[in-house]
Coordinates of C-alpha atoms in Angstrom, one line a residue:
M162 CA 22.1 3.7 -10.3
L163 CA 23.0 0.0 -10.4
I164 CA 22.2 -2.0 -7.3
N165 CA 24.6 -4.7 -6.1
F166 CA 21.7 -7.2 -5.7
A167 CA 23.8 -10.1 -4.6
F168 CA 25.4 -8.2 -1.7
L169 CA 22.1 -6.6 -0.8
I170 CA 20.1 -9.8 -0.4
G171 CA 23.1 -11.6 1.2
L172 CA 23.1 -8.9 3.8
I173 CA 19.4 -9.2 4.5
Q174 CA 18.9 -12.9 4.3
S175 CA 21.0 -16.0 5.0
T176 CA 19.6 -17.7 1.9
P177 CA 21.5 -17.4 -1.5
P178 CA 20.5 -14.4 -3.5
D179 CA 18.3 -14.7 -6.6
L180 CA 19.3 -11.8 -8.8
A181 CA 16.8 -12.6 -11.5
E182 CA 13.9 -13.0 -9.0
L183 CA 14.5 -9.7 -7.4
K184 CA 14.8 -7.8 -10.7
S185 CA 11.6 -9.5 -11.9
Q186 CA 9.8 -8.6 -8.7
F187 CA 10.7 -4.9 -9.1
M188 CA 9.3 -4.8 -12.6
Q189 CA 6.2 -7.0 -12.1
E190 CA 5.4 -6.8 -8.4
P191 CA 6.5 -3.4 -7.1
I192 CA 3.7 -3.3 -4.5
E193 CA 4.9 -6.5 -2.8
L194 CA 8.6 -5.5 -3.1
A195 CA 7.9 -2.1 -1.4
Q196 CA 6.2 -3.9 1.5
R197 CA 9.5 -5.8 2.2
Y198 CA 10.5 -2.6 4.0
H199 CA 8.3 -3.5 6.9
Q200 CA 10.2 -6.8 7.3
H201 CA 13.6 -5.0 7.5
A202 CA 12.8 -1.6 8.9
N203 CA 15.7 -1.6 11.4
L204 CA 18.8 -2.6 9.4
P205 CA 22.2 -1.3 10.4
V206 CA 23.4 1.8 8.7
N207 CA 25.7 0.6 5.8
T208 CA 25.8 0.5 2.0
G209 CA 23.8 -2.6 1.6
S210 CA 21.0 -1.3 3.9
A211 CA 20.9 2.0 2.0
Q212 CA 20.6 0.1 -1.3
F213 CA 17.8 -2.0 0.0
Y214 CA 15.8 1.0 1.3
Q215 CA 16.3 2.9 -1.9
L216 CA 15.0 -0.1 -3.9
T217 CA 11.9 -0.4 -1.7
L218 CA 11.4 3.4 -2.0
R219 CA 11.5 3.2 -5.8
A220 CA 9.0 0.4 -5.7
A221 CA 6.7 2.4 -3.4
I222 CA 6.8 5.3 -5.9
V223 CA 6.2 3.1 -8.9
S224 CA 3.2 1.5 -7.1
N225 CA 2.0 4.8 -5.7
Q226 CA 2.2 4.1 -2.0
P227 CA 2.7 7.6 -0.6
E228 CA 2.6 6.7 3.1
L229 CA 5.1 4.0 2.8
A230 CA 7.3 6.1 0.5
N231 CA 7.2 8.8 3.2
D232 CA 8.2 6.4 6.0
I233 CA 11.2 5.2 4.0
S234 CA 12.2 8.7 3.0
M235 CA 12.0 10.0 6.6
K236 CA 14.3 7.2 7.6
L237 CA 16.8 7.9 4.9
A238 CA 16.7 11.7 5.6
Q239 CA 18.3 11.1 8.9
P240 CA 21.9 12.5 9.1
V241 CA 23.4 9.0 9.6
W242 CA 22.6 8.1 6.0
Q243 CA 24.2 11.2 4.5
P244 CA 27.7 9.8 4.1
I245 CA 26.3 6.8 2.3
I246 CA 23.7 8.3 -0.1
E247 CA 25.0 11.1 -2.3
N248 CA 22.8 14.2 -2.5
H249 CA 20.3 12.3 -0.3
K250 CA 18.0 15.1 0.9
A251 CA 17.6 16.6 -2.6
K252 CA 16.8 13.1 -4.1
L253 CA 14.4 12.2 -1.4
I254 CA 12.4 15.4 -1.7
S255 CA 12.4 15.1 -5.5
N256 CA 11.0 11.6 -5.1
M257 CA 8.1 12.9 -3.0
G258 CA 7.5 15.5 -5.7
V259 CA 7.0 12.6 -8.2
L260 CA 4.2 11.2 -5.9
M261 CA 2.7 14.6 -5.5
R262 CA 2.6 15.1 -9.3
I263 CA 1.1 11.6 -9.8
N264 CA -1.7 12.3 -7.3
G265 CA -2.5 15.7 -8.7
H266 CA -1.0 17.8 -5.9
Y267 CA 0.7 20.1 -8.4
K268 CA 1.4 23.0 -6.1
D269 CA 3.1 20.7 -3.6
A270 CA 5.0 19.0 -6.5
I271 CA 6.3 22.3 -7.7
A272 CA 7.4 23.2 -4.2
A273 CA 9.2 19.9 -3.8
Y274 CA 11.1 20.1 -7.1
Q275 CA 12.1 23.7 -6.4
C276 CA 13.3 22.7 -2.9
A277 CA 15.2 19.8 -4.4
L278 CA 17.0 22.1 -6.8
K279 CA 18.0 24.3 -4.0
L280 CA 19.4 21.4 -1.9
N281 CA 21.1 19.8 -4.9
Q282 CA 24.8 19.4 -4.2
K283 CA 26.2 20.5 -7.6
D284 CA 25.0 17.4 -9.4
P285 CA 24.3 18.5 -13.0
H286 CA 22.6 15.1 -13.9
F287 CA 20.2 15.5 -11.0
R288 CA 19.5 19.1 -11.8
F289 CA 18.8 18.3 -15.4
H290 CA 16.1 15.6 -14.6
T291 CA 14.6 17.6 -11.8
L292 CA 14.2 20.7 -14.1
L293 CA 12.4 18.5 -16.6
N294 CA 10.1 17.1 -13.9
L295 CA 9.4 20.7 -12.8
Q296 CA 8.8 21.8 -16.4
S297 CA 6.2 19.0 -16.9
V298 CA 4.2 20.2 -13.8
M299 CA 4.4 23.8 -15.1
V300 CA 2.9 22.6 -18.4
R301 CA 0.2 20.7 -16.6
T302 CA -0.7 23.8 -14.6
K303 CA -0.7 26.0 -17.8
Q304 CA 2.3 28.0 -16.7
H305 CA 3.8 27.9 -20.1
S306 CA 6.1 30.9 -19.9
K307 CA 7.8 29.5 -16.8
A308 CA 7.9 26.0 -18.3
Q309 CA 9.7 27.4 -21.4
Q310 CA 12.3 29.2 -19.2
I311 CA 13.0 26.0 -17.3
L312 CA 13.2 24.0 -20.5
E313 CA 15.8 26.4 -21.9
E314 CA 18.0 25.9 -18.8
A315 CA 17.6 22.1 -19.1
K316 CA 18.7 22.3 -22.8
L317 CA 22.0 23.9 -21.7
L318 CA 22.6 21.0 -19.3
A319 CA 22.0 18.2 -21.8
T320 CA 25.2 16.4 -22.5
D321 CA 24.4 13.2 -24.3
E322 CA 21.9 11.8 -26.8
Q323 CA 19.6 10.4 -24.2
Q324 CA 19.3 13.8 -22.5
H325 CA 18.8 15.6 -25.8
L326 CA 16.0 13.2 -26.6
R327 CA 14.4 13.8 -23.2
V328 CA 14.4 17.5 -23.8
K329 CA 12.8 17.0 -27.2
I330 CA 10.1 14.9 -25.7
N331 CA 9.2 17.6 -23.2
V332 CA 9.2 20.2 -25.9
A333 CA 6.8 18.1 -28.0
N334 CA 4.5 17.4 -25.0
S335 CA 4.5 21.1 -24.2
L336 CA 3.5 22.0 -27.7
L337 CA 0.7 19.4 -27.6
D338 CA -0.6 20.7 -24.3
N339 CA -0.5 24.3 -25.6
N340 CA -2.5 23.2 -28.7
Q341 CA 0.3 23.9 -31.1
L342 CA -0.6 20.8 -33.0
Y343 CA 1.3 21.1 -36.2
Q344 CA 4.6 21.8 -34.5
A345 CA 3.9 19.0 -32.0
R346 CA 3.2 16.6 -34.9
N347 CA 6.5 17.4 -36.7
L348 CA 8.5 16.8 -33.5
F349 CA 6.6 13.6 -32.6
K350 CA 7.4 12.2 -36.0
E351 CA 11.1 13.0 -35.6
L352 CA 11.1 11.5 -32.1
Y353 CA 9.3 8.4 -33.1
R354 CA 11.8 7.7 -35.8
D355 CA 14.9 8.4 -33.6
L356 CA 13.6 6.4 -30.7
S357 CA 12.6 3.4 -32.9
L358 CA 16.1 3.4 -34.5
A359 CA 17.7 3.6 -31.0
N360 CA 15.6 0.6 -29.9
E361 CA 14.0 2.6 -27.1
T362 CA 10.9 0.6 -27.6
E363 CA 8.6 1.6 -24.7
T364 CA 9.4 5.3 -25.1
A365 CA 8.9 5.0 -28.9
A366 CA 5.5 3.4 -28.2
R367 CA 4.4 6.4 -26.0
I368 CA 5.6 8.9 -28.5
G369 CA 3.9 6.9 -31.3
L370 CA 0.6 7.1 -29.4
N371 CA 1.2 10.9 -28.9
L372 CA 1.7 11.2 -32.7
L373 CA -1.5 9.3 -33.4
N374 CA -3.3 11.4 -30.8
T375 CA -2.1 14.6 -32.5
E376 CA -3.2 13.4 -35.9
V377 CA -6.7 12.6 -34.4
L378 CA -6.9 16.1 -32.9
L379 CA -5.8 17.6 -36.3
G380 CA -8.4 15.5 -38.1
D381 CA -5.7 14.2 -40.4
F382 CA -6.9 10.7 -40.6
T383 CA -4.8 9.9 -43.7
Q384 CA -1.7 10.5 -41.6
F385 CA -3.2 8.4 -38.7
W386 CA -3.6 5.4 -41.0
R387 CA -0.1 5.9 -42.3
Y388 CA 1.5 5.5 -38.9
Q389 CA -1.0 3.3 -37.0
N390 CA 0.3 -0.1 -38.1
S391 CA 3.9 0.9 -37.2
V392 CA 2.9 2.2 -33.8
R393 CA 0.9 -1.0 -33.2
Q394 CA 3.9 -3.1 -33.9
T395 CA 6.0 -1.0 -31.6
I396 CA 3.5 -1.5 -28.8
F397 CA 3.5 -5.3 -29.4
A398 CA 7.3 -5.1 -29.0
V399 CA 7.2 -3.5 -25.6
P400 CA 8.4 -6.0 -22.9
N401 CA 6.3 -6.8 -19.9
N402 CA 3.0 -4.9 -19.5
N403 CA 1.9 -3.2 -22.7
H404 CA -1.9 -3.6 -22.4
H405 CA -2.7 0.0 -21.5
Y406 CA -0.7 1.3 -24.5
Y407 CA -2.6 -1.1 -26.8
Y408 CA -6.0 -0.2 -25.4
H409 CA -5.3 3.5 -25.9
F410 CA -4.5 2.6 -29.5
V411 CA -7.7 0.6 -29.9
I412 CA -9.8 3.6 -28.6
M413 CA -8.2 5.9 -31.1
R414 CA -8.7 3.5 -34.0
A415 CA -12.4 3.1 -33.0
L416 CA -12.7 6.9 -32.8
V417 CA -11.2 7.4 -36.3
N418 CA -13.5 4.8 -37.8
A419 CA -16.5 6.5 -36.1
L420 CA -15.5 9.9 -37.5
V421 CA -14.5 8.8 -41.0
A422 CA -17.5 6.5 -41.5
P423 CA -20.2 7.5 -39.0
N424 CA -22.8 4.8 -38.5
E425 CA -24.4 2.9 -35.6
V426 CA -21.9 0.0 -35.7
H427 CA -18.8 2.3 -35.4
L428 CA -20.5 4.4 -32.7
K429 CA -21.3 1.3 -30.7
R430 CA -17.7 0.0 -31.1
F431 CA -16.3 3.3 -29.9
A432 CA -18.7 3.5 -27.0
Y433 CA -17.8 -0.1 -26.0
A434 CA -14.1 0.8 -26.1
I435 CA -14.7 3.9 -23.9
E436 CA -16.9 1.9 -21.5
H437 CA -14.3 -0.7 -20.9
G438 CA -11.3 1.8 -20.9
D439 CA -11.6 3.5 -17.6
F440 CA -8.6 1.6 -16.3
L441 CA -6.7 4.1 -18.5
F442 CA -7.5 6.8 -16.0
E443 CA -4.8 5.2 -13.9
H444 CA -2.3 6.0 -16.7
G445 CA -3.3 9.6 -17.1
Q446 CA -5.5 9.3 -20.1
Q447 CA -8.8 10.7 -18.7
H448 CA -8.3 14.1 -20.4
S449 CA -7.5 12.5 -23.8
M450 CA -10.6 10.2 -23.5
Q451 CA -12.8 13.2 -22.7
R452 CA -11.6 14.9 -25.8
Y453 CA -12.4 11.8 -27.9
V454 CA -15.9 11.6 -26.5
D455 CA -16.4 15.3 -27.2
M456 CA -15.4 14.8 -30.8
I457 CA -18.2 12.3 -31.3
N458 CA -20.8 14.6 -29.7
D459 CA -23.3 12.0 -28.8
R460 CA -25.5 12.7 -25.8
E461 CA -25.7 9.2 -24.5
L462 CA -22.0 8.6 -24.9
S463 CA -21.2 11.8 -23.1
K464 CA -23.5 10.9 -20.2
Q465 CA -22.0 7.4 -20.0
F466 CA -18.4 8.8 -19.8
S467 CA -19.4 11.4 -17.2
E468 CA -20.8 8.6 -15.0
Q469 CA -17.5 6.6 -15.5
V470 CA -15.5 9.6 -14.4
A471 CA -17.7 10.3 -11.4
Q472 CA -17.5 6.6 -10.4
Y473 CA -13.7 6.6 -10.7
E474 CA -13.4 9.7 -8.5
R475 CA -15.6 8.2 -5.9
I476 CA -13.6 4.9 -5.8
R477 CA -10.1 6.2 -6.4
P478 CA -9.8 9.7 -5.0
Q479 CA -6.5 11.4 -5.1
K480 CA -4.2 9.9 -2.5
H481 CA -2.8 12.1 0.3
V482 CA 0.9 12.6 0.0
P483 CA 2.6 13.5 3.3
R484 CA 4.6 16.8 3.4
N485 CA 6.9 15.8 6.2
L486 CA 10.1 16.2 4.2
L487 CA 9.0 19.6 2.7
D488 CA 8.0 20.9 6.1
E489 CA 11.2 19.8 7.7
H490 CA 13.8 20.7 5.0
C491 CA 12.2 23.3 2.7
Q492 CA 11.1 26.9 3.3
T493 CA 7.6 26.8 1.9
K494 CA 4.8 29.3 2.3

């Protein structure tokens, strides 16, 4: 949804709006942008206020601030906002589902997405994307049969090339998670080609990393080297922050070197990459890194990584995500 930024900031401030600055802040400083809500928590009910609150809500979700996201959502769930925000309760509950999924509360995330689908006011676009979000959580919780059923329904709702690509991505990720590696590889290759041609650079980078990851898991290092340079160039072309993509690539390359030519130098380089890569836990790569460490099968390295995981879980435990919206608007057990 496009935001009328000029009208929005003109409403909130008397100073002239800076469209470029606000867009940049959303992309680069979502934490600070979300906090703007506290400065303007009592705006009058109108379109500009709704747009501002929705923008701060998106920023709170992107920056994983569940308490703030809940505060904004509870405000927007009030009946006075319903005429201004289309399908507002369904969208707000789905947003909280995203935060629940990010923080590992998968049962609550499933409940949120299912509730959002029930509250959806015949919006096929919203239903399509919510189904795919639900399917992703079903895959994560190993409910593959239910995930496949949901995916089949989403396929029927896809109406344009973007949506068909999104379905393919979910299919490929499901195959990978279900250890159907050859089928996953074939689909990742197709997706990487199509997304690169469509200039969907960041999505192509993520799919390219999934392709390389699949080749590593298959032990097909010839195919890994065939695609690694192209994927690296795609990562370099990602605008804004691409360091976590590149570091995942660095870890995989170090792993392949250690597996193809096992020696002390390659082992130390891989161990160093793992030791300094725990920031990737924030990007959902802990499971992948564990598999890479297991492939090396070195006692000291396994011990080192276990200590990293334990330290991370002590410092960054899963955040609590309030259930206020679910308890108020959803029939949950």
